[in-house]
mmCIF file with all atom_site columns, C-alpha atoms in Angstrom:
data_model
loop_
_atom_site.group_PDB
_atom_site.id
_atom_site.type_symbol
_atom_site.label_atom_id
_atom_site.label_alt_id
_atom_site.label_comp_id
_atom_site.label_asym_id
_atom_site.label_entity_id
_atom_site.label_seq_id
_atom_site.pdbx_PDB_ins_code
_atom_site.Cartn_x
_atom_site.Cartn_y
_atom_site.Cartn_z
_atom_site.occupancy
_atom_site.B_iso_or_equiv
_atom_site.pdbx_formal_charge
_atom_site.auth_seq_id
_atom_site.auth_comp_id
_atom_site.auth_asym_id
_atom_site.auth_atom_id
_atom_site.pdbx_PDB_model_num
ATOM 1  C CA . UNK I 1 1  ? 178.141 168.163 74.095 1.00 54.00 ? 1  UNK I CA 1
ATOM 2  C CA . UNK I 1 2  ? 178.915 164.916 72.351 1.00 65.00 ? 2  UNK I CA 1
ATOM 3  C CA . UNK I 1 3  ? 178.454 163.720 68.783 1.00 66.00 ? 3  UNK I CA 1
ATOM 4  C CA . UNK I 1 4  ? 175.092 162.227 69.744 1.00 67.00 ? 4  UNK I CA 1
ATOM 5  C CA . UNK I 1 5  ? 173.873 165.681 70.747 1.00 67.00 ? 5  UNK I CA 1
ATOM 6  C CA . UNK I 1 6  ? 174.867 167.088 67.365 1.00 74.00 ? 6  UNK I CA 1
ATOM 7  C CA . UNK I 1 7  ? 173.070 164.245 65.584 1.00 75.00 ? 7  UNK I CA 1
ATOM 8  C CA . UNK I 1 8  ? 169.864 164.775 67.567 1.00 79.00 ? 8  UNK I CA 1
ATOM 9  C CA . UNK I 1 9  ? 170.054 168.520 66.906 1.00 80.00 ? 9  UNK I CA 1
ATOM 10 C CA . UNK I 1 10 ? 170.535 167.831 63.178 1.00 88.00 ? 10 UNK I CA 1
ATOM 11 C CA . UNK I 1 11 ? 167.645 165.372 63.200 1.00 90.00 ? 11 UNK I CA 1
ATOM 12 C CA . UNK I 1 12 ? 165.272 167.949 64.676 1.00 92.00 ? 12 UNK I CA 1
ATOM 13 C CA . UNK I 1 13 ? 166.415 170.550 62.134 1.00 93.00 ? 13 UNK I CA 1
ATOM 14 C CA . UNK I 1 14 ? 166.025 168.050 59.294 1.00 93.00 ? 14 UNK I CA 1
ATOM 15 C CA . UNK I 1 15 ? 162.473 167.278 60.413 1.00 93.00 ? 15 UNK I CA 1
ATOM 16 C CA . UNK I 1 16 ? 161.611 170.990 60.436 1.00 94.00 ? 16 UNK I CA 1
ATOM 17 C CA . UNK I 1 17 ? 163.038 171.459 56.941 1.00 94.00 ? 17 UNK I CA 1
ATOM 18 C CA . UNK I 1 18 ? 161.179 168.418 55.611 1.00 95.00 ? 18 UNK I CA 1
ATOM 19 C CA . UNK I 1 19 ? 157.912 169.774 57.018 1.00 95.00 ? 19 UNK I CA 1
ATOM 20 C CA . UNK I 1 20 ? 158.696 173.236 55.609 1.00 96.00 ? 20 UNK I CA 1
ATOM 21 C CA . UNK I 1 21 ? 158.594 174.766 59.086 1.00 95.00 ? 21 UNK I CA 1
ATOM 22 C CA . UNK I 1 22 ? 160.885 177.196 60.858 1.00 95.00 ? 22 UNK I CA 1
ATOM 23 C CA . UNK I 1 23 ? 162.570 175.660 63.926 1.00 94.00 ? 23 UNK I CA 1
ATOM 24 C CA . UNK I 1 24 ? 161.161 178.374 66.199 1.00 93.00 ? 24 UNK I CA 1
ATOM 25 C CA . UNK I 1 25 ? 157.662 177.283 65.120 1.00 93.00 ? 25 UNK I CA 1
ATOM 26 C CA . UNK I 1 26 ? 158.287 173.651 66.120 1.00 94.00 ? 26 UNK I CA 1
ATOM 27 C CA . UNK I 1 27 ? 157.546 171.871 69.373 1.00 94.00 ? 27 UNK I CA 1
ATOM 28 C CA . UNK I 1 28 ? 159.437 168.744 70.402 1.00 95.00 ? 28 UNK I CA 1
ATOM 29 C CA . UNK I 1 29 ? 158.049 166.296 72.958 1.00 95.00 ? 29 UNK I CA 1
ATOM 30 C CA . UNK I 1 30 ? 160.877 164.559 74.817 1.00 95.00 ? 30 UNK I CA 1
ATOM 31 C CA . UNK I 1 31 ? 161.504 162.620 77.999 1.00 94.00 ? 31 UNK I CA 1
ATOM 32 C CA . UNK I 1 32 ? 165.308 162.637 77.903 1.00 93.00 ? 32 UNK I CA 1
ATOM 33 C CA . UNK I 1 33 ? 167.794 165.316 78.864 1.00 94.00 ? 33 UNK I CA 1
ATOM 34 C CA . UNK I 1 34 ? 169.805 164.975 75.613 1.00 92.00 ? 34 UNK I CA 1
ATOM 35 C CA . UNK I 1 35 ? 166.595 165.268 73.606 1.00 93.00 ? 35 UNK I CA 1
ATOM 36 C CA . UNK I 1 36 ? 165.488 168.442 75.402 1.00 95.00 ? 36 UNK I CA 1
ATOM 37 C CA . UNK I 1 37 ? 168.978 169.907 75.034 1.00 94.00 ? 37 UNK I CA 1
ATOM 38 C CA . UNK I 1 38 ? 169.019 169.131 71.310 1.00 93.00 ? 38 UNK I CA 1
ATOM 39 C CA . UNK I 1 39 ? 165.563 170.609 70.763 1.00 94.00 ? 39 UNK I CA 1
ATOM 40 C CA . UNK I 1 40 ? 166.537 173.807 72.528 1.00 95.00 ? 40 UNK I CA 1
ATOM 41 C CA . UNK I 1 41 ? 169.857 173.974 70.655 1.00 93.00 ? 41 UNK I CA 1
ATOM 42 C CA . UNK I 1 42 ? 167.872 173.698 67.412 1.00 93.00 ? 42 UNK I CA 1
ATOM 43 C CA . UNK I 1 43 ? 165.775 176.687 68.498 1.00 94.00 ? 43 UNK I CA 1
ATOM 44 C CA . UNK I 1 44 ? 162.669 174.640 69.158 1.00 95.00 ? 44 UNK I CA 1
ATOM 45 C CA . UNK I 1 45 ? 160.253 174.596 72.048 1.00 95.00 ? 45 UNK I CA 1
ATOM 46 C CA . UNK I 1 46 ? 160.659 171.497 74.203 1.00 96.00 ? 46 UNK I CA 1
ATOM 47 C CA . UNK I 1 47 ? 157.837 169.874 76.134 1.00 96.00 ? 47 UNK I CA 1
ATOM 48 C CA . UNK I 1 48 ? 159.514 167.563 78.627 1.00 97.00 ? 48 UNK I CA 1
ATOM 49 C CA . UNK I 1 49 ? 157.481 164.579 79.808 1.00 96.00 ? 49 UNK I CA 1
ATOM 50 C CA . UNK I 1 50 ? 158.277 163.795 83.443 1.00 96.00 ? 50 UNK I CA 1
ATOM 51 C CA . UNK I 1 51 ? 155.652 161.122 84.106 1.00 92.00 ? 51 UNK I CA 1
ATOM 52 C CA . UNK I 1 52 ? 158.073 158.215 83.684 1.00 87.00 ? 52 UNK I CA 1
ATOM 53 C CA . UNK I 1 53 ? 160.005 156.685 86.560 1.00 87.00 ? 53 UNK I CA 1
ATOM 54 C CA . UNK I 1 54 ? 163.360 157.592 84.999 1.00 86.00 ? 54 UNK I CA 1
ATOM 55 C CA . UNK I 1 55 ? 162.489 161.278 84.583 1.00 90.00 ? 55 UNK I CA 1
ATOM 56 C CA . UNK I 1 56 ? 164.625 163.978 86.170 1.00 95.00 ? 56 UNK I CA 1
ATOM 57 C CA . UNK I 1 57 ? 162.185 166.892 86.198 1.00 96.00 ? 57 UNK I CA 1
ATOM 58 C CA . UNK I 1 58 ? 164.683 169.406 87.591 1.00 97.00 ? 58 UNK I CA 1
ATOM 59 C CA . UNK I 1 59 ? 167.292 168.605 84.926 1.00 97.00 ? 59 UNK I CA 1
ATOM 60 C CA . UNK I 1 60 ? 164.740 168.701 82.106 1.00 97.00 ? 60 UNK I CA 1
ATOM 61 C CA . UNK I 1 61 ? 163.433 172.037 83.298 1.00 97.00 ? 61 UNK I CA 1
ATOM 62 C CA . UNK I 1 62 ? 166.949 173.428 83.754 1.00 98.00 ? 62 UNK I CA 1
ATOM 63 C CA . UNK I 1 63 ? 167.692 172.439 80.137 1.00 97.00 ? 63 UNK I CA 1
ATOM 64 C CA . UNK I 1 64 ? 164.790 174.578 78.968 1.00 97.00 ? 64 UNK I CA 1
ATOM 65 C CA . UNK I 1 65 ? 162.024 172.007 78.824 1.00 97.00 ? 65 UNK I CA 1
ATOM 66 C CA . UNK I 1 66 ? 158.456 172.873 79.798 1.00 96.00 ? 66 UNK I CA 1
ATOM 67 C CA . UNK I 1 67 ? 157.703 169.932 82.059 1.00 96.00 ? 67 UNK I CA 1
ATOM 68 C CA . UNK I 1 68 ? 154.427 168.046 82.168 1.00 96.00 ? 68 UNK I CA 1
ATOM 69 C CA . UNK I 1 69 ? 153.449 164.735 83.749 1.00 95.00 ? 69 UNK I CA 1
ATOM 70 C CA . UNK I 1 70 ? 150.171 163.815 82.098 1.00 94.00 ? 70 UNK I CA 1
ATOM 71 C CA . UNK I 1 71 ? 149.919 162.810 78.433 1.00 93.00 ? 71 UNK I CA 1
ATOM 72 C CA . UNK I 1 72 ? 146.236 163.867 78.253 1.00 94.00 ? 72 UNK I CA 1
ATOM 73 C CA . UNK I 1 73 ? 147.427 167.456 78.861 1.00 93.00 ? 73 UNK I CA 1
ATOM 74 C CA . UNK I 1 74 ? 149.778 167.335 75.853 1.00 91.00 ? 74 UNK I CA 1
ATOM 75 C CA . UNK I 1 75 ? 147.376 168.750 73.230 1.00 92.00 ? 75 UNK I CA 1
ATOM 76 C CA . UNK I 1 76 ? 146.607 171.776 75.394 1.00 92.00 ? 76 UNK I CA 1
ATOM 77 C CA . UNK I 1 77 ? 150.304 172.389 76.073 1.00 90.00 ? 77 UNK I CA 1
ATOM 78 C CA . UNK I 1 78 ? 151.252 171.998 72.437 1.00 88.00 ? 78 UNK I CA 1
ATOM 79 C CA . UNK I 1 79 ? 148.696 174.548 71.289 1.00 86.00 ? 79 UNK I CA 1
ATOM 80 C CA . UNK I 1 80 ? 149.389 176.950 74.171 1.00 84.00 ? 80 UNK I CA 1
ATOM 81 C CA . UNK I 1 81 ? 152.805 177.795 72.762 1.00 65.00 ? 81 UNK I CA 1
ATOM 82 C CA . UNK I 1 82 ? 151.642 178.663 69.263 1.00 60.00 ? 82 UNK I CA 1
#
């Protein structure tokens, strides 16, 4: 992993701390492989949006992301993991 990965991981952890939440109680919505990797490295659940043309669903899923392709389904997915 590169320095960018560490920064994204730190950013997710900082956000959890600022919201007074434990990382394992947080859900990150991402559409990039580095973002999903950072969320998972931070101990967070990752919902990986694959509805964009640039999405690599297999890579996002392999990184630990729960893939979805429809933004209207996001609220249901976010609450399903709690």
